[in-house]
Coordinates of C-alpha atoms in Angstrom, one line a residue:
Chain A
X1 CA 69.1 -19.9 17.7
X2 CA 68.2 -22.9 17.1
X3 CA 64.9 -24.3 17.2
X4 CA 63.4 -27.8 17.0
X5 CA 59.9 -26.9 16.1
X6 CA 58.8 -24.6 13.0
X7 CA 56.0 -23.5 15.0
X8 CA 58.0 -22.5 18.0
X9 CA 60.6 -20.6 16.2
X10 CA 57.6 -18.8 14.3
X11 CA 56.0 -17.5 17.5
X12 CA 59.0 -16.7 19.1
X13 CA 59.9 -14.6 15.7
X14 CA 56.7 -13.0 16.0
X15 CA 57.3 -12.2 19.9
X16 CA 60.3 -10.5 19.5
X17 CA 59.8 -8.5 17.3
X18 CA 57.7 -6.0 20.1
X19 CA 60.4 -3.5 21.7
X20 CA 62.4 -4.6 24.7
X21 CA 61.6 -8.3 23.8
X22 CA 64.6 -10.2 22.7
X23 CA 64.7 -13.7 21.1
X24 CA 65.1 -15.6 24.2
X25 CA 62.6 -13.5 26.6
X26 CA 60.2 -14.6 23.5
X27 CA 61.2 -17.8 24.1
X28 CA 60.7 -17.8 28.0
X29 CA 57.2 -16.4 26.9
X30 CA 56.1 -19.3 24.8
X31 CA 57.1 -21.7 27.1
X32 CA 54.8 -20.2 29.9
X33 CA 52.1 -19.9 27.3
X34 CA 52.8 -24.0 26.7
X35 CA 52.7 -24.2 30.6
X36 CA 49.0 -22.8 30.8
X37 CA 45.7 -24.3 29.7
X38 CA 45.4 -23.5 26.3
X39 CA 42.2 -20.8 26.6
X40 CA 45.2 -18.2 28.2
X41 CA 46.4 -18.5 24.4
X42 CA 43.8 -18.1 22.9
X43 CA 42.5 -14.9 25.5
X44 CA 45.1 -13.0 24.4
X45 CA 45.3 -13.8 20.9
X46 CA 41.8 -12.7 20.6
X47 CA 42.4 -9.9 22.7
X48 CA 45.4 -8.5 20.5
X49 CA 43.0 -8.7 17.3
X50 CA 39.8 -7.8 18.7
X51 CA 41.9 -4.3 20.0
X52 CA 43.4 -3.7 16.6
X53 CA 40.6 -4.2 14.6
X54 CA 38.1 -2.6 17.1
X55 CA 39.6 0.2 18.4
X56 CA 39.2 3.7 17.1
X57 CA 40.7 6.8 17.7
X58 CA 38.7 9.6 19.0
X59 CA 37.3 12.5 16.0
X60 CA 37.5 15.2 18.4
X61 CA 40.7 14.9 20.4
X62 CA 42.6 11.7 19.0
X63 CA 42.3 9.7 22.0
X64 CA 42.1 5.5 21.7
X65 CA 38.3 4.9 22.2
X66 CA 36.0 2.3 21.9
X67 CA 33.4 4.8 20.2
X68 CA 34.2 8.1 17.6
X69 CA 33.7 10.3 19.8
X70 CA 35.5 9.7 23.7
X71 CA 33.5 9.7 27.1
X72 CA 35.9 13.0 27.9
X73 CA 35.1 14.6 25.0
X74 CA 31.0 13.9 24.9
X75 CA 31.0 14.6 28.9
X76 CA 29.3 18.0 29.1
X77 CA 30.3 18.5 32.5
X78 CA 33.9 19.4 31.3
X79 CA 35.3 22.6 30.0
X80 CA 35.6 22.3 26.2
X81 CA 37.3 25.5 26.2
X82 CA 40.3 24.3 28.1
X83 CA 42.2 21.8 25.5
X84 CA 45.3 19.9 27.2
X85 CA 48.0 19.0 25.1
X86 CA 49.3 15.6 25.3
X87 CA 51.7 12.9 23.7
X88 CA 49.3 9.9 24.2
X89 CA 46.6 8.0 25.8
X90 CA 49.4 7.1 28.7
X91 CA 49.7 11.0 29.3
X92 CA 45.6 11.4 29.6
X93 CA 45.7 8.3 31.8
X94 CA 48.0 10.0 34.3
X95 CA 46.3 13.5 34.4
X96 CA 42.7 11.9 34.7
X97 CA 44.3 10.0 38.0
X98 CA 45.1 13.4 39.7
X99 CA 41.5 14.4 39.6
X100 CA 42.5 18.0 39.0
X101 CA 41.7 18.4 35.6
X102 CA 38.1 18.9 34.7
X103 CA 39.0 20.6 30.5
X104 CA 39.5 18.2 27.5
X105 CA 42.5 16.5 26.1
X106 CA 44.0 16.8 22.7
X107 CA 46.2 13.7 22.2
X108 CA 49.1 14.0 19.5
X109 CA 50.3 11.0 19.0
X110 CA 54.0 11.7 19.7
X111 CA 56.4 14.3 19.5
X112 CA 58.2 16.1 16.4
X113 CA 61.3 13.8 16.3
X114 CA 63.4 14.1 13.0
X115 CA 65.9 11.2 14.6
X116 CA 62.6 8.7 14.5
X117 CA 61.4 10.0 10.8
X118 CA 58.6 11.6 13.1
X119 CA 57.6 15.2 11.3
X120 CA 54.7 17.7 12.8
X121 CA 52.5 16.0 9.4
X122 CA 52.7 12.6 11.3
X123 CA 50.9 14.2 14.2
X124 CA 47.6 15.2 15.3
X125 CA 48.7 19.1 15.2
X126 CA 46.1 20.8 12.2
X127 CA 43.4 20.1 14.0
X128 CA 44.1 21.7 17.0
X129 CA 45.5 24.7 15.4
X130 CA 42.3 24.2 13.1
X131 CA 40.2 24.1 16.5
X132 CA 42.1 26.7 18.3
X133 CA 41.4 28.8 14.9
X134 CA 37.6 28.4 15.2
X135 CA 37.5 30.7 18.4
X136 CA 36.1 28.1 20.4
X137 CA 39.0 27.6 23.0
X138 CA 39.9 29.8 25.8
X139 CA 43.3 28.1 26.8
X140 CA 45.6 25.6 25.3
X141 CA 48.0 23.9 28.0
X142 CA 51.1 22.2 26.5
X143 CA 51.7 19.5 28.3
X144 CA 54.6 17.0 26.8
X145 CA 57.9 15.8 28.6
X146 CA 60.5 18.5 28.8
X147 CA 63.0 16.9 26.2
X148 CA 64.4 18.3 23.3
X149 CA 61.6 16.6 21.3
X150 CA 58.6 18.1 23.7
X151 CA 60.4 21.7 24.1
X152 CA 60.3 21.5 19.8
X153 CA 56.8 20.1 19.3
X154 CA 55.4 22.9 21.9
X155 CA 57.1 25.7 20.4
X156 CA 55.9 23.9 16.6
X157 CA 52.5 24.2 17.9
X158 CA 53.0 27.5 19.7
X159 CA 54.2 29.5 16.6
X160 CA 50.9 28.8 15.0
X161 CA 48.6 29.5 18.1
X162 CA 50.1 32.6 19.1
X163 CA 48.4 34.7 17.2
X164 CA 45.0 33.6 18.4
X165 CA 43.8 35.6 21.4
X166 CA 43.7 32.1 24.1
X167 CA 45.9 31.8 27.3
X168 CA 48.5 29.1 26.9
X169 CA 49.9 27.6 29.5
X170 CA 52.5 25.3 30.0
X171 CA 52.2 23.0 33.2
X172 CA 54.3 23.6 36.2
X173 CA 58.1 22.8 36.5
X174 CA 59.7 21.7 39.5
X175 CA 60.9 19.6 42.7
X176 CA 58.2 17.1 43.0
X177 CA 56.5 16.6 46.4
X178 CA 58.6 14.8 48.8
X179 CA 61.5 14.6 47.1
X180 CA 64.9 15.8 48.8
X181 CA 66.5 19.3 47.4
X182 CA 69.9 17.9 47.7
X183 CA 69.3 15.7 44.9
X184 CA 67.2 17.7 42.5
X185 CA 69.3 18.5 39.6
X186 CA 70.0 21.9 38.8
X187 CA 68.2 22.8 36.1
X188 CA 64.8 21.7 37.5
X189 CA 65.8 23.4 40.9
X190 CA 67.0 26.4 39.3
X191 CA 63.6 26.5 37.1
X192 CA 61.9 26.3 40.6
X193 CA 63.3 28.8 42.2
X194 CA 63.0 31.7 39.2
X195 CA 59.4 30.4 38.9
X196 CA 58.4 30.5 42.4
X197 CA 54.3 31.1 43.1
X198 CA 53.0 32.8 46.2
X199 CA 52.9 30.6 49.4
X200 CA 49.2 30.8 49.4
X201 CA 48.7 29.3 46.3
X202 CA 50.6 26.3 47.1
X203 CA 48.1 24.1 49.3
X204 CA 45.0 25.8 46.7
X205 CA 42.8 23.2 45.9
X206 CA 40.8 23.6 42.3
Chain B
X1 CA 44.7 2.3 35.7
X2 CA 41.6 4.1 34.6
X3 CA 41.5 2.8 30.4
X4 CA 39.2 5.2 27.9
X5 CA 38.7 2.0 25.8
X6 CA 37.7 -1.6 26.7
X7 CA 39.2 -3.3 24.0
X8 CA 42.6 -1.6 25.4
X9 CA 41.9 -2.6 28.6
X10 CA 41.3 -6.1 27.6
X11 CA 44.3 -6.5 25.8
X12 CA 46.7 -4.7 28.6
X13 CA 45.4 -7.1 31.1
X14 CA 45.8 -10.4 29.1
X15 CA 49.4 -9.1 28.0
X16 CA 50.2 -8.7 31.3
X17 CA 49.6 -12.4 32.5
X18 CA 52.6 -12.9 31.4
X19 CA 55.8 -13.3 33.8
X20 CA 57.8 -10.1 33.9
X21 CA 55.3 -8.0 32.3
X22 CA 53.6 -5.1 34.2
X23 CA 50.7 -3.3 32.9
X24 CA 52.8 -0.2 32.2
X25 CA 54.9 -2.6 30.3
X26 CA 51.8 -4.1 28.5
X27 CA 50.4 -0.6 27.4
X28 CA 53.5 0.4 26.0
X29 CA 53.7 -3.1 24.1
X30 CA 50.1 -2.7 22.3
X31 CA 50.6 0.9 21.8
X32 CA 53.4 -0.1 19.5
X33 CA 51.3 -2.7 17.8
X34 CA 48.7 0.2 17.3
X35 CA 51.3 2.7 15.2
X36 CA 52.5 -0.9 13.4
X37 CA 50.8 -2.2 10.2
X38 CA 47.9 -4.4 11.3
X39 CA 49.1 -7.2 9.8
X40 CA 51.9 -7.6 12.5
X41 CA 48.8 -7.7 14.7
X42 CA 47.7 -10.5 13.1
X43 CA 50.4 -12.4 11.9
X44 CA 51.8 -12.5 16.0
X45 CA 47.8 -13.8 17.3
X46 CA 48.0 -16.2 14.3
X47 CA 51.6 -17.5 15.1
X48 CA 50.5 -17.8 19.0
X49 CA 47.3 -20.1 18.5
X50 CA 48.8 -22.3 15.6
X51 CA 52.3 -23.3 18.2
X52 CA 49.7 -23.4 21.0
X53 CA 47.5 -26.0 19.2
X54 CA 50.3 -27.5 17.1
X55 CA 52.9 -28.0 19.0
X56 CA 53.8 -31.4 19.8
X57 CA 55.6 -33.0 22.7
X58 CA 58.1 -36.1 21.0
X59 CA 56.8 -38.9 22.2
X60 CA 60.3 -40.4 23.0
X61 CA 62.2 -37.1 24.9
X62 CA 59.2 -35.0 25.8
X63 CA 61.6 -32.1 23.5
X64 CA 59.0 -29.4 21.8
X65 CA 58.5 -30.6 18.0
X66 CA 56.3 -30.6 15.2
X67 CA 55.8 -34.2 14.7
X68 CA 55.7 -37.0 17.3
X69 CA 59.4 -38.3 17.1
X70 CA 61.8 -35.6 17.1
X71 CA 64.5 -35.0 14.7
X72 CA 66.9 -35.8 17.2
X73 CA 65.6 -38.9 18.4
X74 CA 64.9 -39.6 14.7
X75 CA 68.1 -39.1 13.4
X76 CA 70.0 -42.8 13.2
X77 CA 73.5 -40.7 13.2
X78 CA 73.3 -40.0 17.1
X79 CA 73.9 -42.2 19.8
X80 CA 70.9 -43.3 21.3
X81 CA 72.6 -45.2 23.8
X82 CA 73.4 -42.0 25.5
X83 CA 70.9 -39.9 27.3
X84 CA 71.3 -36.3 28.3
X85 CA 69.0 -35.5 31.1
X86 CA 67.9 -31.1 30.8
X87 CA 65.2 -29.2 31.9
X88 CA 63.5 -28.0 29.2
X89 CA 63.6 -27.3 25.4
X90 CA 66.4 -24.2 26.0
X91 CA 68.7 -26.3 27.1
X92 CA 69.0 -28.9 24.3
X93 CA 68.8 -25.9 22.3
X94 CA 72.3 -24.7 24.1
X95 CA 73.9 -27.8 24.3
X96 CA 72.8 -28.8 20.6
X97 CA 74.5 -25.4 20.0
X98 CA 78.0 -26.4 21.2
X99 CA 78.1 -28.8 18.3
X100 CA 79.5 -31.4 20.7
X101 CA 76.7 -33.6 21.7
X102 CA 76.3 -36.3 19.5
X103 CA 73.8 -38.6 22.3
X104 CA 70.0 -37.8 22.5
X105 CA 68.4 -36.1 25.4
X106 CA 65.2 -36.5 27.7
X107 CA 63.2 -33.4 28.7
X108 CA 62.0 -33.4 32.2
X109 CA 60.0 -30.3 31.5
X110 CA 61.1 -28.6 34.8
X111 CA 62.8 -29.7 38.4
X112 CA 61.7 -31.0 41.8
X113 CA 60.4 -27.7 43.2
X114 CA 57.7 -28.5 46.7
X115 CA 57.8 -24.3 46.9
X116 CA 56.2 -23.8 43.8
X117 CA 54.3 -27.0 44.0
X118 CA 56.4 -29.1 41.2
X119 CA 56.4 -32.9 42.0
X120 CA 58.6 -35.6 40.6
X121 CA 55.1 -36.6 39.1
X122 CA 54.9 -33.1 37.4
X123 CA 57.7 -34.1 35.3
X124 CA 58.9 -36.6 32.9
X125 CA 60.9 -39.0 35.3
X126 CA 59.0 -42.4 34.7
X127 CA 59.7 -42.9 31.4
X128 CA 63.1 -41.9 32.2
X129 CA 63.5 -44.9 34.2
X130 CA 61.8 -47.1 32.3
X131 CA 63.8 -46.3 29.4
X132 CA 67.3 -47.0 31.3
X133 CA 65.3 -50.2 32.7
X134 CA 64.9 -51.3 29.6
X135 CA 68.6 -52.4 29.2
X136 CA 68.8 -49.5 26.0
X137 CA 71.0 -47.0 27.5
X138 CA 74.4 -47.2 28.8
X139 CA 74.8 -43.4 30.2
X140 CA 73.1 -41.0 31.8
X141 CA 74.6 -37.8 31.7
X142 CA 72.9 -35.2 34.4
X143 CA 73.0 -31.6 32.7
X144 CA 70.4 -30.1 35.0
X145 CA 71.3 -26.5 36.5
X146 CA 73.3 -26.7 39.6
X147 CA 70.7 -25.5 42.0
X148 CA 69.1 -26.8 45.3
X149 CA 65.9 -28.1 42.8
X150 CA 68.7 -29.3 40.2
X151 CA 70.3 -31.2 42.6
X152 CA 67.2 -32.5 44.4
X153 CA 66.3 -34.2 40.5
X154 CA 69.2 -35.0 39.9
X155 CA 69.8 -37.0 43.5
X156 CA 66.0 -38.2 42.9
X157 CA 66.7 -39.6 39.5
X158 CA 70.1 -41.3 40.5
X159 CA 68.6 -42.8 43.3
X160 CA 66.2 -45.0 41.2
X161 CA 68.8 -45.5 38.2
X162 CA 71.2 -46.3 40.0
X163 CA 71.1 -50.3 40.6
X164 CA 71.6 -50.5 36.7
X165 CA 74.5 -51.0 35.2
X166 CA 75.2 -48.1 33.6
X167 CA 77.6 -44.9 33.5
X168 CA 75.8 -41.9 35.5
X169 CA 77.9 -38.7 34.7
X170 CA 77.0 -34.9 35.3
X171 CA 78.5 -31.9 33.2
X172 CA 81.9 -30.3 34.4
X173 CA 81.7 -27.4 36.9
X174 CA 84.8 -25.0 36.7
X175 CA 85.8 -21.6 36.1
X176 CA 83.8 -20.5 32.6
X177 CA 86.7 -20.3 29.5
X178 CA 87.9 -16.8 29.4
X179 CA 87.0 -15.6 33.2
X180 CA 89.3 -14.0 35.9
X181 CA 90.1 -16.4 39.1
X182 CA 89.9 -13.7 41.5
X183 CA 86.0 -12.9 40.3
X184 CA 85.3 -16.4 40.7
X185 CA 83.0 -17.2 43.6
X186 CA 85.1 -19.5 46.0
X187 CA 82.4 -23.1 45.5
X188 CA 83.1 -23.0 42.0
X189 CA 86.9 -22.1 42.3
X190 CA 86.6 -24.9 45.2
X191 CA 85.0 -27.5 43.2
X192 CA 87.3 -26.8 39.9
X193 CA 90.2 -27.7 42.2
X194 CA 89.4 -30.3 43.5
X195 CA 87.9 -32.5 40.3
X196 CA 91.2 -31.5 38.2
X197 CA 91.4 -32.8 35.1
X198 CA 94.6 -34.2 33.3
X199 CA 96.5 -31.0 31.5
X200 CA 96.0 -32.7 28.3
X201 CA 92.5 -33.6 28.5
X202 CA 91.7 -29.6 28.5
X203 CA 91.9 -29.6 24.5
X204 CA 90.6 -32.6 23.9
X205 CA 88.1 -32.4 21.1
X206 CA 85.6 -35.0 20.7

């Protein structure tokens, strides 16, 4: 590509270089941004350094936070003793919209993924075995995606739990509500079927 | 979408202003600035307010530059005589990629568009005119998208150009070099017919 302005071609490097973003949706990008009153720039040019320079990470559970310690973690109304396992903040977003989950979170940052360079010291996993360790958890529940990288990184983890007396827990597998059996695949229907609950249970409300 | 952070929030929402991004799409994006280097946090906010406040508009074709006459209207090689009329800056940047342009261009900076509220006083039309007026041109060559708003700027444009004595051309339609006739869609096909061109013409390099 090329471009008639320095400036141009320097935002639009910058731009693309975000994943999914190619050179020319960059440059569709820019040209909005030229299209708008000049403050939308600079919003979210201040926003993008003001969140990487302000943000922290939670002490306790890993979570992004505007403080060191997260409003889940210092909320004493939840269950410390019931740590969630999670890839990241996307994952505690998700749960904490259900409304069913009143324990705390522990956030790893990713998943064990030798492909990606991405090893179980790149993650947030000695201090929850460290926590777990202390005695001060009754249940640990894994939950990641169930791909090869999750299934690893739970099992990782799981090895060096297991000897602690806690419950864990993995969180259910299945068809999910409304969706058609005819078009479930397999493995998740057969997984439903061998793990069936009691009919009671189903509606149960916690 | 419930954020744990403020400064996250911030930044999802402002990234998300822009077209064809989501707020899913906007968390993903700035938590891939958060596991990058801060500098690449910096260095894309710094590259975004410098084009936004430095970018000029040349004074002559309304093209994106970084001084006030553009290199191609500066340039004393190229026809000036010529005018190629585009839409915006992605378009000289395709023709200019060809390699067989050698006129100068006028940036209209969009098309006619009364849905989305786009006026031929929105755009850079007027000096369009004037310029031809002026006696300095002697062809007009319309290279606008073949669309109802394309064609409604184009037809407006002609329509006060016209009375001037100069050549008023528009850019071949046709089957694209290297597609299949039967995929073709049958206006195209239609219109390639019809406006034949001389066998020997077809390798004609200029």
């Amino acid at each position: 590509m090329e471009f008639s302005s320095k400036v141009l071609e320097k935002a639009v490097n910058e731009i693309s270089q975000l994943p999914g973003i190619g050179k020319r949706t960059a440059l569709r990008l820019v040209l909005h941004l030229l299209k708008q009153p000049k403050e939308q720039t600079v919003f979210l040019s201040q926003a993008l350094l003001t969140m990487r320079e302000e943000i922290k990470f939670c002490l306790n559970c890993h979570n992004l936070s505007d403080v060191t310690i997260c409003e889940i973690c210092s909320n004493k109304n939840r269950d410390h003793k019931i740590i969630c396992v999670v890839e990241d903040v996307r994952d505690v977003m998700a749960i904490e919209n259900t409304g069913q989950y009143r324990g705390v979170y522990h956030v790893l940052g990713g998943k064990i993924s030798p492909i990606d360079g991405v090893g179980p010291n790149q993650l947030n996993i000695n201090s929850l075995v460290k926590k777990v360790k202390s005695g001060a958890v009754s249940e640990v529940i894994f939950a990641l995606s169930s791909t090869m990288e999750g299934d690893t990184t739970n099992f990782y983890i799981y090895k060096q739990i297991q000897e602690s007396s806690i419950i864990t827990s993995t969180i259910a597998r299945g068809i999910a509500v409304g969706d058609e059996l005819e078009y479930a695949d397999e493995v998740t229907l057969g997984r439903s079927i061998l793990q069936r609950i009691p009919f009671e249970n189903a509606f149960k409300n916690y």
